[in-house]
Amino acid sequence: MAPPVDTDADADLIARSRTGDLSAFNLLVERYQTALYSLCLRMLGSQQAAEDAAQEAFISACRSLGSFRGGAFRAWLFRIAANACYDELRRRRARPAVSLDEPRGDDERAHDAPAAGVTMEEHMERLELAGVLREALGSLPPDQRLVIVLCDVQGLDYAEIAAVTGSSLGTVKSRISRGRHRLRLLLLARRELLPSRFRPSSEEA
Amino acid sequence: MPWPNRHSPLRDKLSPYIDGRLNAREAAAVEAHLQRCEACTRELEELRLTVMALRELPQVEPPRSFALTPAQVGVPASAQTGGRLPARSPSLPLIAAGARIAAAGLAVALAAVVIFDVSTGGNPSPGGPGGGTEMQFAADRNVLEDGLASRNADNSLVTTPSPAPAPATAPTPAAGTTGIGAMDGGTAAGGATGDEAYGGTVGTLGNGDTSSVPPAGGGVAGGPVTGGETPQAMAPALPATGAEAPPATAPALPATGGEAPQTTAPALPATGGAPAPTPAPPEARMQVTNGPSPEAPLALAAGGEAEQSDGGVDTVVLIEIALALALALALAAGLGLALAGRRRRP
């Protein structure tokens, strides 16, 4: 699911970035920007907000590179991005009128053509699924949304998620469990919108 | 979330079971239960489908590159050609914060001189060494508590009974609030810096600037102690500050200084301490020199040479003017840098 992480190459680029080499840092940006942007998009639901949060996260990461104490750079970066997302969510809470009016359906739909070998029908199905999932994810509490996105969308393991969220393995495990159960119910409620392969077999019987 | 049925302990294990996060014994227990429980079997399937659906969500290519430009990481324009990160040079917000702290410190020093000025009633000789220590004691108290008002009132009564109590007491509450205001200003500068620099984004990670500011605010609070000693002690420091001001801008500055309390100060959270002391100088000048009007600091500065026959009084007034100029400069620098910083943000 997640792209393979070349930690050796990371360490080299991080070391060079720390000496002030912006082009080295931008190689790190290039390497992680899709994952980071996707994380922000799943957390915030809107393209513009995700763009802002991702950019903000990279700027913050660059400025606070000195506080990176080794370990998984991806987890450290995701943590900064998650904080940027929480900030945005807090801002929305402070200005609820803005968030309610915010268009939510402007992510993949806008610029994704069907990939090669994918029929138009499958493409539409995926868009439909993405829409249902976006809505369902959006209705989870942010803490559960974050671990679900990290685990099931980004493909991180529990230990890495614990590093991102700064919580214990037990907390990660129970948040994922509660988030999945809640999503399960939300998807069941919208099962007619799901592609047939995602409908429980018991419903078809 | 409560599970309203008897399967609850096992239902919590279904999610980690999917991820293979159960030990052998737990997994065996779940499987044994699934053998005979249709509800849990169905739920497990639904959970699996949920996870499958989530895994279908693609990584989305960002609509643009997030590669950073030197400006985005706060590299000064002169260093941009090298594409260097701001590894050792202070960032723009930090400089802006420094300017604001300097402004707060100058405001405190100005207030201290004004208090001295008023409390000595414009006496050319500054009350002798006794008056000086008394003053410093009062200033110390000012740092620790808001007790300067009574202290200073006492002081003015002891050293110079001649000026009416009204002018002596009028500036002192302002000074009392100045100490607090400067402290608040320091912290406010920290908050503002953090917000402007990072948008509060990183939480624990991006707070380098913010955490460094309150100690500096403490330094500001120390201002009254040194500023309160004697005008002679202040005097050697002042030409240096004044020398920093480019001569070309000097004529323009008194006007800015005069406007500062009304216009720039409300816009700058850091200068919360400024409005309190700055109204004092005109009063003080009126009281001491009786001559120049408060709305003509430029004329006062020009007339300063003519009035130098008064000696000590003019030294104090000149110190006040110099401090006001330096304060205006620091305010302008802080405001300009803050605006520049905002403009540089993406």
XYZ file of C-alpha atoms in Angstrom:
551
model
C 0.000 0.000 0.000
C 2.493 2.617 1.121
C 5.526 3.135 -1.082
C 8.668 1.434 0.161
C 10.627 3.700 2.449
C 14.313 3.978 1.749
C 15.532 5.086 5.162
C 19.203 5.162 4.158
C 18.539 7.636 1.389
C 16.358 9.609 3.822
C 19.157 9.844 6.350
C 21.559 11.141 3.720
C 19.112 13.767 2.506
C 18.246 14.774 6.061
C 21.912 15.221 6.897
C 22.428 17.361 3.819
C 19.282 19.372 4.573
C 20.588 20.095 8.034
C 23.691 21.697 6.607
C 21.416 24.116 4.796
C 20.995 22.322 1.474
C 17.462 23.252 0.413
C 17.637 21.164 -2.737
C 18.286 18.081 -0.586
C 15.232 18.893 1.501
C 13.191 19.347 -1.645
C 14.142 15.814 -2.695
C 12.549 14.691 0.570
C 9.522 16.820 -0.256
C 9.306 15.158 -3.646
C 9.557 11.746 -2.043
C 6.816 12.263 0.518
C 4.511 14.874 -0.902
C 2.001 12.443 -2.373
C 1.665 10.512 0.892
C 1.535 13.703 2.925
C -0.994 15.351 0.666
C -3.144 12.207 0.622
C -3.077 12.066 4.406
C -4.165 15.707 4.628
C -6.833 15.175 1.980
C -8.320 12.210 3.860
C -8.164 14.110 7.117
C -9.660 17.365 5.823
C -11.793 16.279 2.892
C -11.100 19.295 0.712
C -8.353 19.812 -1.812
C -7.623 23.411 -0.912
C -7.386 22.720 2.808
C -5.198 19.672 2.148
C -2.873 21.697 -0.061
C -2.503 24.370 2.586
C -1.934 21.870 5.380
C 0.628 19.890 3.382
C 2.546 23.011 2.401
C 2.432 24.249 5.966
C 3.704 20.890 7.176
C 6.691 20.900 4.825
C 7.611 24.429 5.836
C 7.364 23.509 9.503
C 9.357 20.345 8.945
C 12.091 22.262 7.177
C 12.295 24.819 9.962
C 12.308 22.297 12.763
C 14.558 19.739 11.123
C 16.959 20.341 13.976
C 14.479 18.782 16.388
C 14.266 15.536 14.389
C 15.974 12.978 16.596
C 16.406 10.216 14.099
C 14.080 7.258 13.738
C 11.401 7.105 11.091
C 11.394 10.321 9.135
C 8.054 9.451 7.579
C 6.412 9.139 10.994
C 7.944 12.440 12.069
C 6.720 14.123 8.908
C 3.257 12.598 9.250
C 3.111 13.841 12.799
C 3.755 17.403 11.675
C 1.152 17.036 8.938
C -1.352 15.591 11.412
C -0.791 18.595 13.653
C -1.355 20.905 10.695
C -4.620 19.068 10.013
C -5.707 19.363 13.635
C -4.980 23.084 13.476
C -7.185 23.400 10.428
C -9.952 21.378 12.094
C -9.710 23.637 15.135
C -9.968 26.689 12.925
C -13.083 25.216 11.352
C -14.601 24.669 14.759
C -13.873 28.282 15.586
C -15.586 29.366 12.360
C -18.289 26.777 11.793
C -20.019 28.869 9.128
C -16.992 28.519 6.878
C -16.664 24.790 7.281
C -20.322 24.092 6.591
C -20.200 25.937 3.311
C -16.936 24.392 2.258
C -17.253 22.218 -0.817
C -16.216 18.709 0.048
C -16.382 16.872 -3.246
C -13.356 18.356 -4.940
C -10.632 15.789 -4.548
C -10.060 12.933 -6.975
C -13.058 13.748 -9.074
C -11.572 16.897 -10.475
C -8.380 15.620 -11.995
C -8.429 11.830 -12.145
C -9.041 10.314 -15.517
C -9.675 6.556 -15.614
C -6.360 4.723 -15.346
C -5.271 2.469 -18.183
C -7.147 -0.838 -18.213
C -9.966 0.524 -16.079
C -13.391 0.719 -17.610
C -15.453 3.835 -17.222
C -17.882 1.848 -15.107
C -15.157 0.778 -12.706
C -13.865 4.317 -12.622
C -17.257 5.691 -11.677
C -17.622 2.952 -9.103
C -14.361 3.987 -7.480
C -15.361 7.601 -7.452
C -18.640 6.624 -5.845
C -16.818 4.551 -3.255
C -14.352 7.346 -2.599
C -17.234 9.738 -2.076
C -18.973 7.444 0.404
C -15.729 6.811 2.248
C -14.841 10.475 2.375
C -18.172 11.259 3.932
C -17.894 8.373 6.371
C -14.343 9.286 7.346
C -15.421 12.873 7.774
C -17.964 11.868 10.369
C -15.424 10.031 12.530
C -13.845 11.842 15.460
C -10.492 13.213 14.235
C -8.453 10.917 16.484
C -10.114 7.838 15.009
C -9.993 9.248 11.491
C -6.259 9.791 11.781
C -5.427 6.249 12.872
C -7.777 4.731 10.309
C -6.236 6.765 7.503
C -2.730 5.937 8.678
C -3.489 2.249 9.052
C -5.896 1.360 6.261
C -5.220 4.062 3.675
C -1.524 4.768 4.176
C -0.643 1.250 5.288
C 1.403 2.083 8.382
C 1.816 -0.550 11.065
C 0.652 -0.061 14.638
C 4.070 0.912 15.968
C 4.544 3.561 13.319
C 1.047 4.907 13.970
C 1.881 5.114 17.661
C 4.954 7.146 16.727
C 2.885 9.496 14.570
C 0.139 10.034 17.109
C 2.379 9.967 20.166
C 0.130 7.436 21.851
C 0.540 3.895 23.129
C 0.067 0.739 21.075
C -3.002 -0.083 23.148
C -4.557 3.285 22.356
C -3.775 2.854 18.676
C -5.315 -0.600 18.655
C -8.527 0.469 20.349
C -8.892 3.633 18.265
C -8.534 1.621 15.075
C -11.047 -0.901 16.361
C -13.622 1.728 17.317
C -13.066 3.648 14.100
C -13.542 0.565 11.955
C -16.692 -0.459 13.778
C -18.122 3.002 13.298
C -17.159 3.065 9.627
C -18.685 -0.383 9.197
C -22.041 0.926 10.398
C -21.758 4.054 8.234
C -21.001 1.985 5.144
C -23.824 -0.424 5.948
C -26.165 2.537 6.040
C -25.008 3.528 2.550
C -24.591 0.005 1.195
C -26.682 0.716 -1.907
C -23.983 3.177 -3.004
C -21.166 0.650 -2.657
C -19.820 -1.474 -5.474
C -21.215 -4.986 -5.169
C -17.918 -6.472 -4.041
C -18.042 -4.316 -0.923
C -21.557 -5.373 0.032
C -21.741 -8.011 2.723
C -22.685 -11.387 1.239
C -25.339 -11.870 3.914
C -27.194 -8.867 2.493
C -27.338 -10.418 -0.948
C -28.669 -13.736 0.278
C -18.420 2.922 22.541
C -20.540 0.457 24.452
C -21.361 -2.846 22.817
C -24.828 -3.851 23.876
C -24.438 -7.570 23.594
C -22.629 -10.477 25.150
C -20.019 -10.618 22.382
C -18.415 -7.367 23.396
C -15.032 -8.687 24.581
C -14.607 -10.556 21.318
C -15.900 -7.778 19.116
C -13.044 -5.611 20.307
C -10.673 -8.313 19.116
C -12.040 -8.545 15.577
C -10.180 -5.494 14.317
C -6.759 -6.529 15.627
C -7.576 -10.066 14.457
C -7.857 -8.749 10.895
C -4.468 -7.118 11.257
C -2.901 -10.239 12.759
C -2.211 -8.347 15.966
C -3.547 -11.021 18.341
C -1.312 -13.569 19.991
C -1.905 -17.232 19.209
C -4.116 -17.861 22.220
C -6.356 -14.815 21.572
C -6.608 -15.664 17.876
C -7.612 -19.242 18.700
C -10.307 -17.968 21.062
C -11.696 -15.654 18.383
C -11.712 -18.429 15.796
C -13.413 -20.822 18.193
C -16.098 -18.254 18.847
C -16.567 -17.470 15.171
C -17.229 -21.173 14.544
C -20.452 -20.972 16.476
C -21.496 -17.312 16.298
C -23.092 -16.132 13.085
C -23.436 -12.514 14.201
C -19.728 -12.168 14.888
C -18.861 -13.935 11.652
C -20.983 -11.461 9.725
C -19.485 -8.570 11.602
C -15.984 -9.793 10.850
C -16.842 -9.941 7.171
C -18.255 -6.423 7.257
C -15.152 -5.177 8.990
C -12.994 -6.861 6.377
C -14.995 -5.224 3.599
C -14.642 -1.886 5.333
C -10.880 -2.286 5.492
C -10.788 -3.464 1.875
C -12.746 -0.419 0.777
C -10.392 1.881 2.652
C -7.428 0.210 1.006
C -9.015 0.935 -2.367
C -8.636 4.630 -1.692
C -5.774 5.708 -3.910
C -2.909 7.951 -2.958
C -3.817 11.240 -4.565
C -1.186 13.145 -6.476
C -0.982 16.693 -5.162
C -2.180 19.276 -7.691
C 1.133 21.089 -7.353
C 4.620 20.567 -6.023
C 5.275 21.455 -2.407
C 8.981 22.012 -3.007
C 10.052 24.916 -0.855
C 11.476 28.172 -2.101
C 14.122 29.965 -0.042
C 11.564 32.639 0.775
C 9.214 30.057 2.274
C 11.794 28.954 4.783
C 12.678 32.526 5.705
C 16.059 32.893 4.043
C 17.045 36.549 3.695
C 17.025 37.788 0.124
C 20.802 38.223 0.115
C 21.307 34.519 0.805
C 18.689 33.270 -1.618
C 21.056 32.718 -4.484
C 22.795 29.971 -2.561
C 19.516 28.286 -1.705
C 20.608 27.936 1.910
C 18.323 26.929 4.723
C 18.184 29.345 7.635
C 20.392 27.100 9.683
C 22.135 29.778 11.679
C 20.642 33.088 10.683
C 17.748 34.228 12.851
C 14.447 34.026 11.080
C 12.502 37.118 10.174
C 9.826 36.568 12.850
C 12.581 36.280 15.423
C 14.011 39.627 14.396
C 10.534 41.128 14.442
C 10.017 39.762 17.933
C 13.359 41.224 18.937
C 12.311 44.617 17.621
C 9.096 44.416 19.609
C 10.897 43.421 22.749
C 13.310 46.289 22.194
C 10.290 48.566 21.801
C 8.847 47.295 25.067
C 12.186 47.772 26.799
C 12.518 51.283 25.428
C 8.985 52.069 26.527
C 9.851 50.973 30.046
C 13.079 52.964 30.021
C 11.221 56.003 28.738
C 8.622 55.636 31.466
C 11.350 55.299 34.058
C 13.058 58.476 32.887
C 9.756 60.313 32.833
C 8.999 59.150 36.348
C 12.412 60.274 37.425
C 11.872 63.538 35.637
C 8.528 64.201 37.235
C 9.408 62.891 40.654
C 12.409 65.177 40.881
C 10.198 68.006 39.790
C 12.571 69.073 37.045
C 15.300 69.751 39.578
C 18.569 70.130 37.658
C 20.470 68.055 40.185
C 18.775 64.679 40.310
C 17.987 64.540 43.979
C 21.477 63.451 45.069
C 22.624 59.876 45.584
C 19.899 59.319 48.155
C 17.228 60.106 45.631
C 18.874 57.774 43.166
C 18.825 54.771 45.434
C 15.334 55.548 46.544
C 14.391 55.588 42.909
C 16.087 52.301 42.219
C 14.376 50.758 45.201
C 11.067 51.928 43.831
C 11.964 50.514 40.437
C 12.836 47.180 42.018
C 9.524 47.104 43.705
C 7.945 47.894 40.382
C 9.360 44.703 38.930
C 8.167 42.563 41.769
C 4.788 44.036 42.371
C 2.590 46.813 41.202
C 3.551 48.906 44.173
C 5.386 51.656 42.393
C 2.470 54.028 42.614
C 2.603 54.366 46.374
C 6.396 54.038 46.516
C 6.975 56.690 43.961
C 4.398 58.951 45.471
C 6.275 58.645 48.746
C 9.512 59.273 46.970
C 8.318 62.390 45.281
C 6.927 63.684 48.522
C 10.195 63.091 50.312
C 12.607 64.453 47.740
C 10.657 67.241 46.122
C 7.597 68.428 47.919
C 7.342 71.400 45.578
C 5.489 69.903 42.561
C 1.810 69.370 43.132
C 0.858 65.769 43.959
C -1.256 65.626 40.847
C 1.541 65.500 38.270
C 3.541 63.141 40.427
C 0.735 60.662 40.846
C -0.635 60.979 37.368
C 2.267 59.327 35.561
C 2.913 56.724 38.201
C -0.147 54.536 37.633
C 0.869 54.595 34.012
C 4.312 53.421 35.035
C 2.829 50.756 37.246
C 0.889 49.395 34.356
C 3.883 49.801 32.128
C 5.810 47.158 33.991
C 2.969 44.722 33.740
C 2.145 45.879 30.267
C 5.675 45.274 29.116
C 5.602 41.774 30.529
C 2.297 41.131 28.860
C 3.654 42.674 25.723
C 6.552 40.269 25.819
C 4.311 37.269 26.064
C 1.946 38.680 23.519
C 4.883 39.086 21.189
C 5.671 35.446 21.739
C 2.165 34.406 20.892
C 1.992 36.643 17.919
C 5.330 35.413 16.676
C 4.312 31.855 16.968
C 1.105 32.498 15.131
C 2.640 34.510 12.384
C 5.590 32.271 11.874
C 3.944 28.921 11.995
C 0.264 29.501 12.164
C 0.405 27.507 15.366
C 0.895 24.528 13.181
C 3.457 22.323 14.700
C 2.381 22.552 18.279
C 5.310 21.122 20.113
C 7.579 21.064 17.148
C 7.476 24.629 15.927
C 7.664 26.536 19.165
C 11.296 27.494 19.151
C 10.571 31.160 18.819
C 7.679 31.265 21.184
C 9.452 29.627 24.049
C 12.409 31.924 23.748
C 10.351 35.055 24.040
C 9.048 34.987 27.635
C 12.574 34.927 29.082
C 13.353 37.931 26.926
C 10.231 39.511 28.360
C 11.800 38.954 31.731
C 14.737 40.913 30.461
C 12.362 43.672 29.603
C 10.994 43.591 33.094
C 14.513 44.187 34.281
C 14.472 47.388 32.306
C 13.015 49.599 35.005
C 15.866 48.695 37.332
C 18.574 49.976 35.065
C 16.429 52.673 33.578
C 15.429 53.860 36.978
C 18.933 54.430 38.315
C 20.014 57.860 37.224
C 19.712 59.781 34.020
C 23.495 59.976 33.935
C 23.679 56.226 33.816
C 21.229 56.172 30.969
C 22.891 58.931 29.049
C 25.972 57.069 27.778
C 23.791 54.333 26.373
C 21.507 56.658 24.543
C 23.732 58.241 21.911
C 24.500 54.734 20.754
C 20.808 54.015 20.290
C 20.279 57.330 18.640
C 23.261 56.768 16.392
C 21.536 53.764 14.896
C 18.870 56.026 13.499
C 19.847 57.169 10.031
C 20.243 60.949 10.054
C 17.998 61.252 7.042
C 15.049 59.739 8.835
C 15.637 61.533 12.072
C 13.572 64.623 11.260
C 10.640 62.451 10.294
C 10.740 60.362 13.398
C 9.369 62.737 16.012
C 6.139 62.835 14.064
C 6.039 59.054 14.075
C 6.815 59.025 17.733
C 3.947 61.373 18.375
C 1.565 59.190 16.402
C 2.714 55.975 17.894
C 0.283 55.772 20.808
C -2.699 56.457 18.591
C -1.936 54.551 15.407
C 0.756 51.931 15.508
C 0.377 50.821 19.060
C -3.106 49.274 18.799
C -1.992 47.320 15.749
C 0.899 45.724 17.606
C 0.073 43.372 20.429
C 3.682 43.462 21.548
C 3.583 47.136 22.189
C 0.763 46.912 24.663
C 3.107 48.571 27.094
C 3.815 51.452 24.778
C 0.601 53.438 24.901
C 0.805 53.709 28.657
C 4.188 55.417 28.931
C 4.130 57.431 25.758
C 1.323 59.800 26.722
C 3.370 60.643 29.771
C 6.241 62.546 28.086
C 4.109 65.406 26.798
C 2.649 65.850 30.260
C 6.039 65.657 31.820
C 7.528 68.088 29.400
C 4.751 70.524 29.997
C 5.276 70.167 33.670
C 8.993 70.543 33.602
C 9.734 72.996 30.870
C 6.407 74.756 30.660
C 7.477 75.656 27.147
C 6.951 73.413 24.137
C 3.573 71.989 23.339
C 3.238 68.209 23.282
C 2.150 68.136 19.666
C 5.413 69.743 18.525
C 8.184 67.380 19.550
C 10.168 68.468 16.529
C 10.082 72.061 17.672
C 11.027 70.884 21.109
C 13.972 68.990 19.743
C 15.075 72.042 17.817
C 14.554 74.297 20.766
C 16.542 71.988 22.947
C 19.783 73.747 22.146
C 18.417 77.119 23.067
C 17.180 75.815 26.378
C 20.387 74.097 27.330
C 21.115 76.815 29.841
C 18.869 74.807 32.156
C 21.408 71.969 32.112
C 19.988 68.955 33.925
C 16.415 69.508 32.910
C 17.318 69.482 29.265
C 19.446 66.393 29.675
C 16.387 64.604 30.940
C 14.193 65.988 28.207
C 16.755 65.070 25.591
C 16.940 61.582 27.019
C 13.191 61.381 26.788
C 13.252 62.522 23.204
C 16.027 60.117 22.330
C 14.125 57.272 23.974
C 10.930 58.243 22.182
C 12.806 58.297 18.868
C 14.376 54.907 19.545
C 10.983 53.565 20.604
C 9.370 54.823 17.415
C 12.180 53.262 15.401
C 11.769 49.933 17.164
C 8.000 50.065 16.699
C 8.404 50.842 13.026
C 10.939 48.046 12.647
C 8.693 45.591 14.456
C 5.674 46.550 12.396
C 7.590 46.553 9.129
C 9.121 43.161 9.781
C 5.826 41.708 10.860
C 4.216 42.932 7.664
C 7.140 41.688 5.602
C 6.911 38.318 7.324
C 3.221 38.110 6.571
C 3.822 38.951 2.970
C 6.475 36.272 2.668
C 4.164 33.573 3.857
C 2.671 31.532 1.043
